Amino acid sequence: MTVTAPDDPKTLVSTGWLAAHLKDPDLRIFDASWYLPDMGRNALAEYQKAHIPRSRFFDIDDISDHRSELPHMAPPVEKFMSRMRALGVGDGHQVVVYDGAGMFSAARVWWLFRLMGKTDVAVLDGGLPKWLAEGHAVTDTPPIIRDRHMTVTRQNQMVCDVTEVARAAKLGDHSIIDARAPERFKGDAPEPREGLRAGHIPGSRSVYYKDLLHDDGTMKPPSALRTVFHDAGVDLKKPAITTCGSGVTAAILSLALERIGKTDHALYDGSWSEWGMYADLPIATGAA
C-alpha cells in the first residue's frame, strides 16, 4: 500500500482533493508538462488532446528568460506577470500544477510561483497518470480565460547563481543536493546536452529525484523523505541548494525539502547546463 501525506494546498494535493475542489471559482489549474528530447513526447500536443478540465498549459520554455542562453531560466518578474495575466491567473487564486509524467516538471512551476512570492500553489500528487488511473474526467476543450491582476514580490533567496554556488561549494557551508541520476552524478554516463563535462559539483550529494517518489509517481511521506536525505549524507542543518541538469527536477528536491519543513533552500537555476559548460569550474566524479 502506498503511504501518502496529508493534503497541503501550499505544497502537494491529492487527486481526491482536486476532484473535490475542481469547480471552486478561485482555483486555477496548470498542465506544466515538459519533456527531454529523448522522451519522444510533445507536451502541448498531449495537452490539446486531453487535459484536466479548466487547466491551462504552462509552457516552461516560453515563460522563461529568453535573454539567457541557458534553458528555461526563471523569467523576469514583468514577463511572469504578463503571462499569468494572459492565462487568467492572479491574486487570490489557489493554483494546482500537474504534469503528464506523474512528478517531473510540475514542481518546477510550483517553485517558480514561490520564487515570485506566491504561496497558494501546490503540485498534484501523481499528476495526470494518477488522475486518469482513477477514472477522473479529461477534456480537449480549452478553458475560458479572463484577465486577472497579479502582484509579484520576487523572493531572491529562493534562487542561486553560479557565483553563489561556487562559493558554497568552496566553503562547504551549504548542503548542495543533485537530483540527476546516479550515473550522471558519478560521471559514468554522458550528459544529454552536448558539450557538457560529466561529473558533479564538488561537495554535492546525490539524491536522485525518483528516490523521493513511489512507483506511481506520488511523493513519499515526510518521514520517508527525511530518510532518503539522511541516507544520502545530506546535512539538513545547513541551508540547502538544489541542482540537476537544467533546474527542472531540482525543484522536486525543493518541494520535498518544503514537505519536511525545511524552508532555507534555494534552487541553482543554471544547474549542470551551466556548471558543466565552463572549464574553469571544478568538477568531481565518482560517488560523493
PDB file of N, CA and C in Angstrom, residues 8 10-13 103 106-108 110-111 114 121-125 212-213 219 225 229 242 249-262 265 267:
ATOM      1  N   ASP A   8      -1.842  19.488   1.351  1.00  0.00           N
ATOM      2  CA  ASP A   8      -1.386  20.814   1.764  1.00  0.00           C
ATOM      3  C   ASP A   8      -1.431  21.715   0.537  1.00  0.00           C
ATOM      4  N   LYS A  10      -0.342  24.395  -0.121  1.00  0.00           N
ATOM      5  CA  LYS A  10       0.859  25.186  -0.361  1.00  0.00           C
ATOM      6  C   LYS A  10       2.031  24.336  -0.872  1.00  0.00           C
ATOM      7  N   THR A  11       1.835  23.008  -0.913  1.00  0.00           N
ATOM      8  CA  THR A  11       2.901  22.149  -1.417  1.00  0.00           C
ATOM      9  C   THR A  11       2.382  21.035  -2.323  1.00  0.00           C
ATOM     10  N   LEU A  12       1.492  20.195  -1.814  1.00  0.00           N
ATOM     11  CA  LEU A  12       1.120  18.982  -2.526  1.00  0.00           C
ATOM     12  C   LEU A  12      -0.326  18.619  -2.194  1.00  0.00           C
ATOM     13  N   VAL A  13      -1.131  18.346  -3.229  1.00  0.00           N
ATOM     14  CA  VAL A  13      -2.512  17.900  -3.001  1.00  0.00           C
ATOM     15  C   VAL A  13      -2.772  16.624  -3.792  1.00  0.00           C
ATOM     16  N   MET A 103       5.290  13.042 -11.774  1.00  0.00           N
ATOM     17  CA  MET A 103       6.004  14.052 -10.990  1.00  0.00           C
ATOM     18  C   MET A 103       7.349  14.263 -11.672  1.00  0.00           C
ATOM     19  N   ALA A 106       6.213  19.493 -12.997  1.00  0.00           N
ATOM     20  CA  ALA A 106       5.242  20.328 -12.282  1.00  0.00           C
ATOM     21  C   ALA A 106       5.875  21.066 -11.111  1.00  0.00           C
ATOM     22  N   ALA A 107       6.811  20.416 -10.419  1.00  0.00           N
ATOM     23  CA  ALA A 107       7.441  21.062  -9.264  1.00  0.00           C
ATOM     24  C   ALA A 107       8.243  22.295  -9.675  1.00  0.00           C
ATOM     25  N   ARG A 108       8.741  22.306 -10.908  1.00  0.00           N
ATOM     26  CA  ARG A 108       9.462  23.484 -11.399  1.00  0.00           C
ATOM     27  C   ARG A 108       8.541  24.707 -11.407  1.00  0.00           C
ATOM     28  N   TRP A 110       5.758  25.001  -9.598  1.00  0.00           N
ATOM     29  CA  TRP A 110       5.499  25.297  -8.175  1.00  0.00           C
ATOM     30  C   TRP A 110       6.599  26.196  -7.628  1.00  0.00           C
ATOM     31  N   TRP A 111       7.876  25.837  -7.889  1.00  0.00           N
ATOM     32  CA  TRP A 111       8.999  26.635  -7.399  1.00  0.00           C
ATOM     33  C   TRP A 111       8.979  28.032  -8.014  1.00  0.00           C
ATOM     34  N   ARG A 114       6.588  30.162  -6.240  1.00  0.00           N
ATOM     35  CA  ARG A 114       7.145  30.515  -4.932  1.00  0.00           C
ATOM     36  C   ARG A 114       8.226  31.585  -5.069  1.00  0.00           C
ATOM     37  N   VAL A 121       0.007  27.639  -3.910  1.00  0.00           N
ATOM     38  CA  VAL A 121       0.266  26.815  -5.088  1.00  0.00           C
ATOM     39  C   VAL A 121       0.721  25.434  -4.639  1.00  0.00           C
ATOM     40  N   ALA A 122       0.191  24.408  -5.288  1.00  0.00           N
ATOM     41  CA  ALA A 122       0.513  23.033  -4.934  1.00  0.00           C
ATOM     42  C   ALA A 122       0.706  22.200  -6.188  1.00  0.00           C
ATOM     43  N   VAL A 123       1.485  21.137  -6.048  1.00  0.00           N
ATOM     44  CA  VAL A 123       1.660  20.151  -7.108  1.00  0.00           C
ATOM     45  C   VAL A 123       0.605  19.058  -6.920  1.00  0.00           C
ATOM     46  N   LEU A 124       0.065  18.561  -8.025  1.00  0.00           N
ATOM     47  CA  LEU A 124      -0.875  17.445  -7.963  1.00  0.00           C
ATOM     48  C   LEU A 124      -0.085  16.154  -7.803  1.00  0.00           C
ATOM     49  N   ASP A 125      -0.266  15.489  -6.685  1.00  0.00           N
ATOM     50  CA  ASP A 125       0.495  14.282  -6.374  1.00  0.00           C
ATOM     51  C   ASP A 125       0.125  13.147  -7.341  1.00  0.00           C
ATOM     52  N   LEU A 212      12.626   9.925  -4.243  1.00  0.00           N
ATOM     53  CA  LEU A 212      11.681  10.627  -3.383  1.00  0.00           C
ATOM     54  C   LEU A 212      10.235  10.247  -3.687  1.00  0.00           C
ATOM     55  N   LEU A 213      10.052   9.410  -4.716  1.00  0.00           N
ATOM     56  CA  LEU A 213       8.716   9.093  -5.205  1.00  0.00           C
ATOM     57  C   LEU A 213       8.393   7.614  -5.076  1.00  0.00           C
ATOM     58  N   MET A 219       4.597  11.423  -4.198  1.00  0.00           N
ATOM     59  CA  MET A 219       5.734  11.692  -3.325  1.00  0.00           C
ATOM     60  C   MET A 219       5.622  10.908  -2.020  1.00  0.00           C
ATOM     61  N   LEU A 225      10.908  10.856   3.289  1.00  0.00           N
ATOM     62  CA  LEU A 225      11.754  11.837   2.603  1.00  0.00           C
ATOM     63  C   LEU A 225      12.978  12.169   3.450  1.00  0.00           C
ATOM     64  N   PHE A 229      17.078  11.702   2.386  1.00  0.00           N
ATOM     65  CA  PHE A 229      18.115  12.737   2.503  1.00  0.00           C
ATOM     66  C   PHE A 229      19.210  12.304   3.477  1.00  0.00           C
ATOM     67  N   THR A 242      19.543  23.157  -4.268  1.00  0.00           N
ATOM     68  CA  THR A 242      19.176  22.032  -5.124  1.00  0.00           C
ATOM     69  C   THR A 242      19.634  22.297  -6.552  1.00  0.00           C
ATOM     70  N   THR A 249      14.122  19.050 -12.419  1.00  0.00           N
ATOM     71  CA  THR A 249      13.928  18.063 -11.350  1.00  0.00           C
ATOM     72  C   THR A 249      14.529  18.520 -10.022  1.00  0.00           C
ATOM     73  N   ALA A 250      15.419  19.517 -10.051  1.00  0.00           N
ATOM     74  CA  ALA A 250      15.906  20.090  -8.788  1.00  0.00           C
ATOM     75  C   ALA A 250      14.736  20.603  -7.956  1.00  0.00           C
ATOM     76  N   ALA A 251      13.685  21.067  -8.635  1.00  0.00           N
ATOM     77  CA  ALA A 251      12.528  21.593  -7.920  1.00  0.00           C
ATOM     78  C   ALA A 251      11.768  20.497  -7.177  1.00  0.00           C
ATOM     79  N   ILE A 252      11.907  19.243  -7.608  1.00  0.00           N
ATOM     80  CA  ILE A 252      11.306  18.140  -6.855  1.00  0.00           C
ATOM     81  C   ILE A 252      12.012  18.011  -5.510  1.00  0.00           C
ATOM     82  N   LEU A 253      13.329  18.187  -5.501  1.00  0.00           N
ATOM     83  CA  LEU A 253      14.068  18.205  -4.241  1.00  0.00           C
ATOM     84  C   LEU A 253      13.592  19.369  -3.369  1.00  0.00           C
ATOM     85  N   SER A 254      13.409  20.537  -3.986  1.00  0.00           N
ATOM     86  CA  SER A 254      12.953  21.714  -3.242  1.00  0.00           C
ATOM     87  C   SER A 254      11.582  21.459  -2.636  1.00  0.00           C
ATOM     88  N   LEU A 255      10.695  20.838  -3.392  1.00  0.00           N
ATOM     89  CA  LEU A 255       9.357  20.506  -2.892  1.00  0.00           C
ATOM     90  C   LEU A 255       9.447  19.523  -1.726  1.00  0.00           C
ATOM     91  N   ALA A 256      10.307  18.527  -1.871  1.00  0.00           N
ATOM     92  CA  ALA A 256      10.478  17.546  -0.796  1.00  0.00           C
ATOM     93  C   ALA A 256      11.027  18.203   0.473  1.00  0.00           C
ATOM     94  N   LEU A 257      11.975  19.113   0.313  1.00  0.00           N
ATOM     95  CA  LEU A 257      12.513  19.828   1.473  1.00  0.00           C
ATOM     96  C   LEU A 257      11.417  20.638   2.164  1.00  0.00           C
ATOM     97  N   GLU A 258      10.586  21.286   1.369  1.00  0.00           N
ATOM     98  CA  GLU A 258       9.478  22.058   1.932  1.00  0.00           C
ATOM     99  C   GLU A 258       8.504  21.135   2.667  1.00  0.00           C
ATOM    100  N   ARG A 259       8.300  19.944   2.130  1.00  0.00           N
ATOM    101  CA  ARG A 259       7.383  18.985   2.747  1.00  0.00           C
ATOM    102  C   ARG A 259       7.868  18.525   4.119  1.00  0.00           C
ATOM    103  N   ILE A 260       9.182  18.515   4.336  1.00  0.00           N
ATOM    104  CA  ILE A 260       9.688  18.086   5.642  1.00  0.00           C
ATOM    105  C   ILE A 260       9.912  19.279   6.580  1.00  0.00           C
ATOM    106  N   GLY A 261       9.455  20.450   6.139  1.00  0.00           N
ATOM    107  CA  GLY A 261       9.519  21.628   6.995  1.00  0.00           C
ATOM    108  C   GLY A 261      10.800  22.422   6.884  1.00  0.00           C
ATOM    109  N   LYS A 262      11.624  22.105   5.899  1.00  0.00           N
ATOM    110  CA  LYS A 262      12.875  22.852   5.713  1.00  0.00           C
ATOM    111  C   LYS A 262      12.623  23.971   4.705  1.00  0.00           C
ATOM    112  N   HIS A 265      16.026  26.794   1.565  1.00  0.00           N
ATOM    113  CA  HIS A 265      16.567  26.124   0.391  1.00  0.00           C
ATOM    114  C   HIS A 265      16.450  27.038  -0.817  1.00  0.00           C
ATOM    115  N   LEU A 267      17.273  27.110  -5.286  1.00  0.00           N
ATOM    116  CA  LEU A 267      17.498  26.288  -6.474  1.00  0.00           C
ATOM    117  C   LEU A 267      18.555  26.946  -7.350  1.00  0.00           C
TER     118      LEU A 267
END
